[in-house]
Amino acid sequence: MGKIVDVTFTLKTYKYEKPFHITNSISKEATNIEIKVILDNGITGYGEASPSYRVNGERAEALMAMEQFIKEQIAGRDLRDYRHIFEITDKLLSAPSIKAGIQYAVMDALSEEIGLEVYRILGGAKDTIETDKTVGIDTVENMVKEAVKIRNEGFNVIKIKVSEDLKKDIEAVLQIAEATKGAEYIVDANMGYTPKEAIHFVKTIYSKGVDIAIFEQPVPAHHIDGLKFVRFHSPFPVAADESARTKYDVFRLIKSEAVDFINIKLMKSGLSDALAIVEMANTAGVKLMIGCMGESSLGINQSVHFALGTGAFLYHDLDSHLMLIKEEFRGKFRQEGPRIFV
Amino acid sequence: MGKIVDVTFTLKTYKYEKPFHITNSISKEATNIEIKVILDNGITGYGEASPSYRVNGERAEALMAMEQFIKEQIAGRDLRDYRHIFEITDKLLSAPSIKAGIQYAVMDALSEEIGLEVYRILGGAKDTIETDKTVGIDTVENMVKEAVKIRNEGFNVIKIKVSEDLKKDIEAVLQIAEATKGAEYIVDANMGYTPKEAIHFVKTIYSKGVDIAIFEQPVPAHHIDGLKFVRFHSPFPVAADESARTKYDVFRLIKSEAVDFINIKLMKSGLSDALAIVEMANTAGVKLMIGCMGESSLGINQSVHFALGTGAFLYHDLDSHLMLIKEEFRGKFRQEGPRIFV
């Protein structure tokens, strides 16, 4: 069977349909790296890294400069011993998105070799999943308009970005809930609140009879005690995202009983740590959602297969490819509105 | 691809070469269940359950009576969605050895279908491992004789069963160490000591300059605080075996910081929980060994592929097939003395 003979990185820039505004960050484009893992028998495995400077400290130009190093690390390796490649790429502490893209490209090539889809190599737990779609920070009026549009497109779960203005945030969530009845809401503060602001936020929403399915990352990444404080005072489940990058982060969160949910993103963890997080969370009774950075359809494909294969997620926030200006679709999946399947 | 059309259980009895004596238990034979998972395309996957009444409360006749129920549970399932089958068999709370045998037989059939060995489906982390061999409880003289024989057969790790007589136990370990210099020792008390006896045992051995690689299960299974007490007073690493059956047990042990090592046995955990334990232990910095019950070569094959595939174990105690009167070899591996490879 195939051995790896080449690894190539290609820089790709995708423009957002409209600037994507979250707490302290406005993105006009996503700069991703398309990764090819090429075997001696001609098979090519595809992956994508979507680096996040805000979350991972990654810069695309620095990652691009690692192409030769990565190639030297894994050239000559037999795909079937993929845990070796996982171990080697686990050392990429400051390039988790590259780790993710390489690990997935290896599984994609293995999948082509043995004729079994990646989601089935991972266990084939589900045939279909449903994604949410995200409302970025804007005026209350525009946020409600966007949410209604998303609801009308058939999405049942709406993700709402908040936390630059507590009073406005509460107003936005309440008005969206009023305008999109029957939907579920994931509210993401992207680290923007203090614990007390976060608790005021959820208690106010709760007192109005509005339900939040998941309240994501209310406080800064390293404020684990703050996260736990919010968890124990919030009527809604609290999730870690920026606080939960590696499996070691998640172990500490679980040991501290700091959260109800973990938001796994392959771009933070790669497949190797994501698999460990799935097992730990399932064992500890911590619930899981899966999210994304700025992946195109190529990168979203990775999370789709991971989610279908492990069947581990209650909520799927895999919408970045829907927010970018239409690119050539390269997913090995199909999508109808929120529903994603193979 | 293949769907499961039949599952068969066959009772098999294997006699030990000599009665196998551990704390409060002497076994003359192992009563195992050979499991076949048969696909509509004629492929058959093989597994083995080696029930333990002492550890799991399992009785072979009760497990045999579950054949039809198990068949109804998994007939019609597509192998490629093996996590479904893992989920279904995870419900077998009182039949973990059947869970293990079924889960492995499914992977074995999948392996035949896609032409990739089970250890490679699991990641192909290693090509070879080395097993220990075990000295049962006997007179000190006979234990030393047996240890020397094992050492002369080329084994570098000797497992020593102790804990029916503290003074004699210390004498046996010291004399074995003297007679088999250069070997490593795993000492297994099978729950037979109080915490204070266990600490006296290891401190005395340590004071004589003898090293123990792993001190297994000094105290009763549910005495987690006792285990932790021994761990924090022992100069040698302490392992949980009987205390660590499911992934939930291991989560509690890790959270309590109760042990240095976990002894994973597929017969306690199945593949599904064993995979979770590997990920949790690796994350938490807890070390791993893999052990066995009374498996024949068919059952040991399962642990060999699991150990090679995950590469997760510092020590391998996979010797039951060497202690049974020679049976027809049915492993998909080869063995030369302690060395096991594919």
XYZ file of C-alpha atoms in Angstrom:
684
model
C 0.000 0.000 0.000
C 0.815 3.659 -0.333
C 3.588 5.556 1.319
C 3.648 9.347 1.556
C 5.974 10.904 -1.035
C 4.900 14.519 -0.979
C 3.028 17.106 1.034
C 1.974 20.417 -0.467
C 0.514 23.568 1.062
C -1.457 26.061 -1.052
C -2.609 29.402 0.334
C -6.246 30.219 -0.446
C -8.182 33.324 0.422
C -11.981 33.259 0.698
C -14.006 36.425 1.136
C -16.947 36.503 3.551
C -20.274 37.467 1.961
C -20.361 40.237 4.551
C -17.809 41.131 7.256
C -18.160 38.627 10.113
C -18.281 40.481 13.400
C -17.743 38.775 16.750
C -16.450 40.177 20.036
C -13.318 42.246 19.348
C -12.900 40.871 15.848
C -14.219 41.613 12.370
C -13.183 39.261 9.536
C -13.523 40.161 5.875
C -11.840 37.048 4.594
C -10.572 33.653 5.658
C -7.009 32.751 4.715
C -6.748 28.989 4.632
C -4.181 26.437 3.559
C -5.139 23.598 1.277
C -3.092 20.539 2.121
C -2.346 17.639 -0.170
C -0.785 14.400 1.032
C 0.425 12.520 -2.038
C 1.200 8.805 -2.061
C 3.659 6.861 -4.189
C 0.726 5.137 -5.907
C -0.721 8.454 -7.057
C -3.520 8.717 -4.518
C -3.942 12.198 -3.018
C -5.540 12.961 0.322
C -6.994 16.446 0.867
C -7.146 18.513 4.008
C -7.518 22.143 4.973
C -6.063 24.280 7.731
C -8.055 27.340 8.726
C -5.734 29.140 11.127
C -7.058 31.401 13.852
C -4.763 34.044 15.265
C -7.365 35.031 17.838
C -7.813 31.522 19.261
C -4.615 29.644 18.366
C -2.085 32.419 17.765
C -1.569 31.059 14.244
C -0.572 33.110 11.203
C -1.034 31.624 7.737
C 2.302 32.915 6.419
C 4.150 31.259 9.297
C 2.304 27.996 8.691
C 3.065 28.143 4.961
C 6.754 28.412 5.847
C 6.532 25.039 7.612
C 5.679 23.077 4.464
C 9.147 21.578 3.982
C 9.542 20.731 7.668
C 6.192 18.922 7.746
C 7.048 17.051 4.581
C 10.320 15.839 6.093
C 8.449 14.744 9.197
C 5.995 12.441 7.458
C 7.504 11.507 4.070
C 8.012 7.757 3.726
C 5.352 6.926 6.302
C 2.849 4.162 5.614
C -0.691 5.523 5.864
C -1.971 2.426 7.540
C 0.133 3.270 10.572
C -1.737 6.524 10.918
C -1.207 6.749 14.676
C 2.479 7.326 13.940
C 1.499 10.315 11.866
C -0.871 11.468 14.600
C 1.988 11.243 17.116
C 4.352 13.198 14.887
C 1.786 15.901 14.214
C 0.822 16.071 17.903
C 4.104 17.940 18.334
C 2.727 20.872 16.286
C 1.778 22.759 19.438
C 1.699 26.126 17.702
C 0.130 24.953 14.449
C -2.992 23.026 15.452
C -4.804 23.842 12.221
C -1.952 22.305 10.221
C -2.078 19.289 12.518
C -5.789 18.984 11.764
C -5.374 19.367 8.006
C -2.503 16.877 7.774
C -4.227 14.317 9.977
C -7.390 14.589 7.929
C -5.558 14.435 4.589
C -3.931 11.201 5.786
C -7.314 9.717 6.678
C -8.708 10.916 3.340
C -5.912 9.160 1.449
C -6.361 6.006 3.554
C -10.071 6.170 2.808
C -9.365 6.268 -0.939
C -6.946 3.357 -0.635
C -9.211 0.986 1.252
C -12.480 2.148 -0.285
C -14.130 3.118 2.991
C -15.335 6.674 3.645
C -13.543 8.530 6.448
C -16.725 8.740 8.523
C -16.933 4.966 8.374
C -13.288 4.456 9.313
C -14.226 6.511 12.383
C -17.201 4.289 13.177
C -20.092 5.372 10.960
C -22.265 6.349 13.924
C -24.616 8.659 11.993
C -25.840 9.174 8.439
C -26.944 12.739 8.822
C -26.447 15.810 10.983
C -27.975 19.258 11.094
C -25.987 22.484 11.319
C -26.924 25.826 12.762
C -26.202 29.171 11.088
C -24.719 32.221 12.743
C -25.878 35.794 13.305
C -22.863 38.054 13.792
C -22.790 41.177 15.957
C -24.682 44.093 14.383
C -27.491 46.476 15.314
C -30.415 44.755 16.999
C -32.529 45.458 13.945
C -30.037 43.898 11.545
C -29.457 40.902 13.835
C -33.195 40.182 13.965
C -33.434 40.528 10.183
C -30.536 38.101 9.710
C -32.015 35.599 12.194
C -35.376 35.652 10.429
C -33.627 35.080 7.116
C -31.758 32.085 8.581
C -34.976 30.697 10.058
C -36.694 31.079 6.680
C -33.875 29.169 5.029
C -34.917 26.208 7.167
C -32.357 26.340 9.960
C -33.677 25.160 13.335
C -30.700 26.220 15.401
C -29.510 29.824 15.285
C -26.191 30.865 16.751
C -26.086 34.403 18.083
C -22.877 36.337 18.699
C -22.965 38.680 21.686
C -20.927 40.452 24.342
C -19.808 43.846 23.144
C -22.753 45.571 24.861
C -24.627 43.731 27.618
C -27.872 45.677 27.415
C -28.044 45.494 23.624
C -27.111 41.771 23.740
C -30.101 40.964 25.936
C -32.362 42.967 23.676
C -31.021 41.230 20.558
C -31.550 37.720 21.963
C -35.052 38.498 23.215
C -36.121 40.077 19.918
C -34.620 37.252 17.863
C -36.435 34.701 20.045
C -39.677 36.593 19.522
C -39.165 36.759 15.735
C -38.056 33.142 15.179
C -40.275 31.123 17.484
C -39.634 27.384 17.490
C -35.913 27.749 16.835
C -33.163 26.820 19.296
C -30.405 29.270 20.199
C -26.712 28.914 20.851
C -25.433 32.171 22.294
C -21.714 32.791 21.985
C -20.018 35.503 24.046
C -16.506 34.763 22.726
C -14.952 35.572 26.134
C -16.469 39.060 26.311
C -18.187 39.069 29.716
C -17.085 39.079 33.306
C -18.621 36.210 35.298
C -21.146 38.577 36.889
C -22.135 40.122 33.572
C -22.555 36.626 32.160
C -24.820 35.583 35.022
C -26.880 38.773 34.730
C -27.217 38.061 30.993
C -28.525 34.495 31.341
C -30.732 35.209 34.357
C -32.404 38.083 32.555
C -33.025 36.003 29.435
C -34.313 33.142 31.608
C -36.666 35.434 33.525
C -38.284 36.393 30.217
C -39.098 32.746 29.497
C -36.597 32.431 26.655
C -34.492 29.277 26.458
C -30.839 29.075 25.436
C -29.595 25.646 24.342
C -25.920 26.483 24.955
C -24.203 29.559 26.366
C -20.705 29.548 24.896
C -17.514 30.872 26.430
C -18.893 33.693 28.568
C -15.507 34.595 30.097
C -11.848 34.727 29.008
C -10.111 31.501 27.984
C -7.888 31.055 31.020
C -10.497 32.053 33.582
C -11.488 28.488 34.500
C -12.795 29.382 37.944
C -14.903 32.091 36.328
C -16.289 29.593 33.837
C -17.198 27.247 36.672
C -18.807 30.091 38.598
C -20.980 30.949 35.587
C -21.820 27.267 35.056
C -23.075 26.844 38.602
C -25.204 29.983 38.439
C -26.576 29.679 34.927
C -29.964 28.089 34.238
C -28.626 27.178 30.759
C -25.764 24.819 29.858
C -22.394 26.549 29.650
C -19.796 25.588 27.035
C -16.052 26.066 26.740
C -14.663 26.959 23.323
C -11.586 29.187 23.534
C -10.811 27.510 26.905
C -10.835 24.070 25.285
C -8.152 23.750 22.653
C -6.229 20.550 23.468
C -7.275 17.358 25.202
C -5.250 18.572 28.185
C -7.356 21.714 28.410
C -10.480 19.588 28.365
C -9.143 17.206 30.988
C -8.593 20.156 33.305
C -12.057 21.564 32.543
C -13.664 18.204 33.285
C -11.635 17.662 36.436
C -12.652 21.141 37.587
C -16.307 20.472 36.689
C -16.158 23.829 34.942
C -18.585 23.246 32.048
C -21.650 21.420 30.770
C -20.513 21.430 27.124
C -17.297 21.404 25.145
C -17.152 22.950 21.680
C -14.706 20.763 19.732
C -13.126 22.322 16.662
C -10.704 20.280 14.602
C -8.737 23.496 13.996
C -7.962 23.692 17.718
C -7.368 20.013 18.397
C -6.729 18.012 15.260
C -8.334 14.594 14.923
C -6.115 13.021 17.571
C -7.040 15.329 20.441
C -10.635 15.565 19.235
C -10.966 11.777 19.511
C -9.580 11.898 23.051
C -11.969 14.714 23.975
C -14.930 12.725 22.639
C -14.019 9.740 24.819
C -13.346 11.811 27.935
C -16.488 13.901 27.610
C -18.686 10.872 26.961
C -17.253 9.179 30.024
C -17.579 12.203 32.271
C -21.094 13.089 31.122
C -20.002 16.355 29.570
C -21.891 17.161 26.378
C -20.393 18.046 23.017
C -20.939 20.412 20.126
C -18.667 20.806 17.101
C -17.692 24.146 15.619
C -15.494 25.663 12.940
C -13.160 28.558 12.188
C -13.226 29.939 8.636
C -13.108 26.653 6.754
C -14.223 26.387 3.144
C -16.217 23.322 2.074
C -12.939 21.381 2.018
C -12.333 22.028 5.694
C -15.961 21.665 6.738
C -15.841 18.252 5.070
C -13.354 17.207 7.762
C -15.692 18.094 10.602
C -18.672 16.552 8.832
C -16.936 13.182 8.581
C -15.675 13.460 12.137
C -19.164 14.245 13.423
C -20.864 11.508 11.400
C -18.221 8.926 12.261
C -18.144 9.505 16.004
C -21.790 10.510 16.347
C -20.654 12.444 19.378
C -22.324 15.831 18.971
C -25.653 17.224 20.132
C -25.166 20.434 18.138
C -23.246 21.161 14.948
C -22.035 24.646 14.166
C -20.545 23.942 10.743
C -21.533 26.971 8.734
C -18.383 28.862 7.744
C -18.564 27.576 4.153
C -22.077 29.021 3.963
C -20.799 32.456 4.962
C -18.020 32.656 2.368
C -18.597 33.853 -1.176
C -19.480 30.762 -3.121
C -16.367 28.703 -3.797
C -15.972 25.496 -5.779
C -17.593 22.863 -3.556
C -15.073 20.232 -2.477
C -16.900 18.376 0.280
C -17.473 14.643 0.165
C -20.932 15.263 1.551
C -24.208 16.785 0.470
C -26.188 19.570 2.052
C -29.827 20.632 1.890
C -30.395 23.700 4.044
C -29.282 22.720 7.538
C -29.150 18.994 6.789
C -25.761 17.474 5.964
C -25.393 13.855 4.859
C -23.271 11.508 2.759
C -20.653 -4.465 1.772
C -21.531 -7.071 4.336
C -24.364 -7.051 6.792
C -24.481 -9.318 9.823
C -26.763 -12.321 9.280
C -25.734 -14.614 12.107
C -23.935 -14.718 15.430
C -22.894 -17.998 17.019
C -21.519 -18.836 20.469
C -19.532 -22.047 21.042
C -18.459 -23.119 24.524
C -14.819 -24.215 24.730
C -12.937 -25.532 27.723
C -9.159 -25.248 27.934
C -7.174 -26.941 30.713
C -4.301 -25.104 32.383
C -0.955 -26.919 32.186
C -0.987 -26.725 35.976
C -3.593 -25.267 38.329
C -3.284 -21.465 38.258
C -3.269 -20.143 41.821
C -3.853 -16.501 42.667
C -5.255 -14.899 45.832
C -8.411 -16.787 46.851
C -8.715 -18.581 43.539
C -7.317 -21.715 41.894
C -8.246 -22.366 38.253
C -7.830 -25.737 36.584
C -9.440 -24.718 33.343
C -10.678 -21.736 31.393
C -14.209 -21.903 30.010
C -14.437 -19.540 27.078
C -16.935 -18.731 24.372
C -15.880 -18.640 20.753
C -17.905 -16.026 18.905
C -18.543 -15.916 15.193
C -20.090 -12.930 13.459
C -21.213 -14.078 10.023
C -21.938 -11.718 7.130
C -24.303 -12.105 4.210
C -21.320 -12.276 1.872
C -19.879 -15.296 3.690
C -17.148 -13.485 5.617
C -16.815 -14.572 9.238
C -15.300 -12.499 12.025
C -13.925 -14.304 15.075
C -13.868 -13.254 18.683
C -13.575 -14.853 22.083
C -15.127 -14.137 25.455
C -13.196 -15.337 28.494
C -15.594 -14.668 31.346
C -14.372 -14.054 34.876
C -16.743 -14.699 37.744
C -14.218 -13.342 40.227
C -13.736 -9.983 38.465
C -16.883 -9.492 36.376
C -19.441 -11.790 38.044
C -19.858 -13.575 34.726
C -20.802 -17.237 34.303
C -20.241 -18.919 30.940
C -23.564 -20.794 30.999
C -25.451 -17.539 31.547
C -23.559 -15.873 28.713
C -24.232 -18.826 26.386
C -27.940 -18.370 27.071
C -27.712 -14.836 25.650
C -26.755 -15.963 22.130
C -30.189 -15.390 20.602
C -30.664 -12.032 22.308
C -27.295 -10.776 21.066
C -28.047 -11.999 17.578
C -31.338 -10.102 17.534
C -29.523 -6.996 18.741
C -27.009 -6.835 15.921
C -28.414 -8.821 12.988
C -28.869 -6.690 9.881
C -26.270 -4.153 10.990
C -23.720 -2.879 8.509
C -20.207 -3.538 9.797
C -18.924 -0.261 8.525
C -21.110 1.496 11.059
C -19.293 -0.304 13.830
C -19.909 2.419 16.412
C -23.586 1.464 16.291
C -22.593 -2.042 17.275
C -20.305 -0.681 19.968
C -23.205 1.371 21.349
C -25.545 -1.614 21.340
C -23.013 -3.852 23.054
C -22.128 -1.138 25.576
C -25.443 -2.034 27.198
C -24.060 -5.478 28.151
C -23.216 -4.281 31.663
C -23.123 -7.780 33.100
C -21.479 -9.495 30.160
C -18.357 -7.448 29.402
C -16.474 -10.444 27.983
C -19.259 -10.991 25.437
C -19.154 -7.296 24.637
C -15.410 -7.642 23.998
C -15.747 -10.772 21.865
C -18.568 -9.360 19.740
C -16.873 -6.006 19.256
C -13.668 -7.710 18.220
C -15.409 -10.172 15.896
C -17.030 -7.213 14.154
C -13.637 -5.544 13.685
C -12.189 -8.854 12.490
C -14.916 -9.191 9.848
C -14.480 -5.547 8.812
C -10.751 -6.184 8.542
C -11.378 -9.125 6.186
C -13.762 -7.034 4.114
C -11.518 -4.058 3.561
C -8.213 -5.942 3.547
C -6.665 -4.028 6.440
C -5.533 -5.809 9.598
C -7.401 -4.889 12.789
C -4.285 -3.407 14.366
C -4.020 -1.085 11.394
C -7.675 -0.081 11.520
C -6.837 0.952 15.089
C -3.855 3.021 13.955
C -0.915 0.639 13.468
C 1.178 2.307 16.168
C 3.533 -0.629 16.756
C 4.839 -3.667 14.876
C 5.890 -5.681 17.875
C 5.296 -5.994 21.609
C 6.774 -8.134 24.353
C 4.734 -10.053 26.909
C 5.593 -11.098 30.430
C 4.872 -14.548 31.870
C 3.319 -15.269 35.245
C 4.412 -17.142 38.358
C 1.345 -18.287 40.324
C 1.180 -18.611 44.096
C 3.060 -21.681 45.364
C 5.821 -22.493 47.861
C 8.726 -20.037 47.700
C 10.902 -22.818 46.324
C 8.489 -23.657 43.520
C 7.901 -19.994 42.699
C 11.637 -19.399 42.319
C 11.965 -22.525 40.149
C 9.128 -21.332 37.912
C 10.577 -17.816 37.654
C 13.985 -19.170 36.641
C 12.321 -21.349 33.998
C 10.446 -18.307 32.614
C 13.646 -16.245 32.597
C 15.445 -19.058 30.747
C 12.667 -19.098 28.153
C 13.736 -15.557 27.329
C 11.090 -13.511 29.143
C 12.352 -10.176 30.445
C 9.313 -9.302 32.530
C 8.067 -11.730 35.178
C 4.704 -11.307 36.830
C 4.529 -12.583 40.391
C 1.268 -13.393 42.169
C 1.260 -12.633 45.900
C -0.873 -11.748 48.920
C -2.017 -14.867 50.706
C 0.869 -14.645 53.208
C 2.702 -11.327 53.628
C 5.933 -12.726 55.071
C 6.195 -15.480 52.479
C 5.304 -13.021 49.704
C 8.257 -10.792 50.573
C 10.547 -13.786 50.705
C 9.299 -15.061 47.332
C 9.824 -11.716 45.567
C 13.313 -11.230 47.058
C 14.433 -14.761 46.169
C 13.016 -14.518 42.636
C 14.819 -11.201 42.136
C 18.066 -12.785 43.329
C 17.630 -15.792 40.999
C 16.572 -13.889 37.849
C 18.775 -10.809 37.838
C 18.180 -8.396 34.976
C 14.480 -9.166 34.751
C 11.680 -6.697 35.559
C 8.860 -7.612 37.936
C 5.147 -6.907 37.993
C 3.804 -7.925 41.375
C 0.077 -8.590 41.551
C -1.703 -8.791 44.904
C -5.172 -9.337 43.401
C -6.843 -7.291 46.181
C -5.345 -9.398 48.995
C -3.731 -6.778 51.257
C -4.917 -4.039 53.543
C -3.391 -0.663 52.677
C -0.936 -0.947 55.571
C 0.112 -4.477 54.638
C 0.612 -3.315 51.065
C 2.816 -0.424 52.177
C 4.840 -2.687 54.471
C 5.285 -5.075 51.539
C 6.627 -2.502 49.067
C 8.749 -0.637 51.620
C 10.459 -3.861 52.700
C 11.161 -4.888 49.100
C 12.427 -1.365 48.352
C 14.717 -1.377 51.400
C 16.406 -4.510 50.038
C 17.275 -2.689 46.810
C 14.853 -4.685 44.676
C 12.789 -2.811 42.100
C 9.172 -3.492 41.185
C 8.003 -2.113 37.828
C 4.292 -2.219 38.763
C 2.492 -3.144 41.973
C -0.956 -4.280 40.919
C -4.207 -3.982 42.824
C -2.928 -4.185 46.414
C -6.355 -3.619 48.005
C -9.987 -4.568 47.301
C -11.650 -3.295 44.132
C -13.948 -0.708 45.693
C -11.424 0.634 48.172
C -10.392 3.637 46.072
C -9.184 5.689 49.025
C -7.063 2.727 50.094
C -5.588 2.461 46.625
C -4.722 6.145 46.677
C -3.194 5.805 50.133
C -0.956 2.977 48.897
C -0.058 4.951 45.779
C 1.120 7.935 47.766
C 3.202 5.795 50.127
C 4.672 3.322 47.655
C 8.091 3.857 46.073
C 6.852 1.779 43.116
C 4.054 2.595 40.646
C 0.659 1.294 41.751
C -1.860 -0.112 39.261
C -5.606 -0.688 39.349
C -6.927 -3.883 37.781
C -10.048 -5.171 39.528
C -10.878 -1.527 40.416
C -10.755 -0.553 36.736
C -13.375 -2.361 34.715
C -15.278 0.287 32.757
C -14.231 3.691 31.472
C -16.351 5.167 34.252
C -14.281 3.329 36.860
C -11.134 4.700 35.276
C -12.503 8.232 35.121
C -13.153 8.078 38.865
C -9.679 6.639 39.533
C -8.045 9.378 37.490
C -10.146 12.105 39.054
C -9.206 10.758 42.498
C -5.518 10.536 41.484
C -5.662 7.024 42.919
C -3.157 5.202 40.683
C -0.032 5.451 38.533
C -1.095 2.661 36.162
C -4.268 1.136 34.770
C -4.349 -2.504 33.704
C -6.720 -2.611 30.738
C -8.234 -5.977 29.901
C -10.590 -6.255 26.957
C -12.586 -8.811 28.973
C -13.462 -6.113 31.504
C -14.008 -3.225 29.108
C -14.552 -4.327 25.534
C -12.889 -2.373 22.759
C -15.147 0.644 23.198
C -14.321 1.358 26.845
C -10.696 0.319 26.328
C -10.335 2.983 23.620
C -11.792 5.585 25.958
C -9.468 4.499 28.766
C -6.449 4.798 26.457
C -7.376 8.363 25.567
C -8.147 9.405 29.144
C -5.024 7.850 30.617
C -2.773 9.329 27.928
C -4.264 12.737 28.572
C -4.007 12.516 32.349
C -0.476 11.101 32.368
C -1.592 7.780 33.850
C 0.364 4.841 32.450
C -1.072 1.702 30.921
C -0.503 -2.042 30.874
C -2.694 -4.614 29.171
C -3.666 -7.920 30.746
C -5.827 -10.958 30.124
C -8.194 -13.410 31.790
C -8.052 -17.027 30.558
C -8.079 -16.351 26.831
C -6.881 -18.910 24.310
C -4.818 -17.747 21.329
C -8.082 -16.567 19.740
C -8.769 -14.193 22.608
C -5.156 -13.104 23.072
C -5.197 -12.191 19.373
C -7.730 -9.490 20.258
C -5.474 -7.851 22.836
C -2.431 -8.190 20.576
C -4.119 -6.234 17.802
C -5.470 -3.692 20.279
C -2.016 -3.189 21.806
C -0.234 -2.943 18.442
C -2.862 -0.674 16.963
C -3.042 1.830 19.813
C 0.591 1.469 20.899
C -0.635 2.532 24.308
C 0.993 0.058 26.676
C 4.279 0.074 28.578
C 3.784 -3.524 29.726
C 1.929 -6.443 28.175
C 0.685 -9.314 30.296
C -0.712 -11.468 27.515
C 0.288 -14.966 28.552
C -2.864 -16.970 29.285
C -2.593 -18.868 26.000
C 0.906 -19.933 27.054
C -0.439 -21.384 30.301
C -3.165 -23.517 28.709
C -2.512 -27.003 27.345
C -1.544 -26.482 23.751
C -4.593 -25.695 21.658
C -4.904 -25.159 17.941
C -3.311 -21.745 17.392
C -5.816 -19.221 16.023
C -4.027 -15.923 16.431
C -3.422 -13.585 13.515
C 0.015 -12.900 14.966
C 3.288 -14.687 15.513
C 5.195 -15.249 18.711
C 8.823 -16.034 19.517
C 9.302 -16.363 23.266
C 8.112 -13.071 24.738
C 8.057 -11.249 21.395
C 4.713 -10.918 19.619
C 4.425 -9.433 16.142
C 2.351 -9.538 12.966
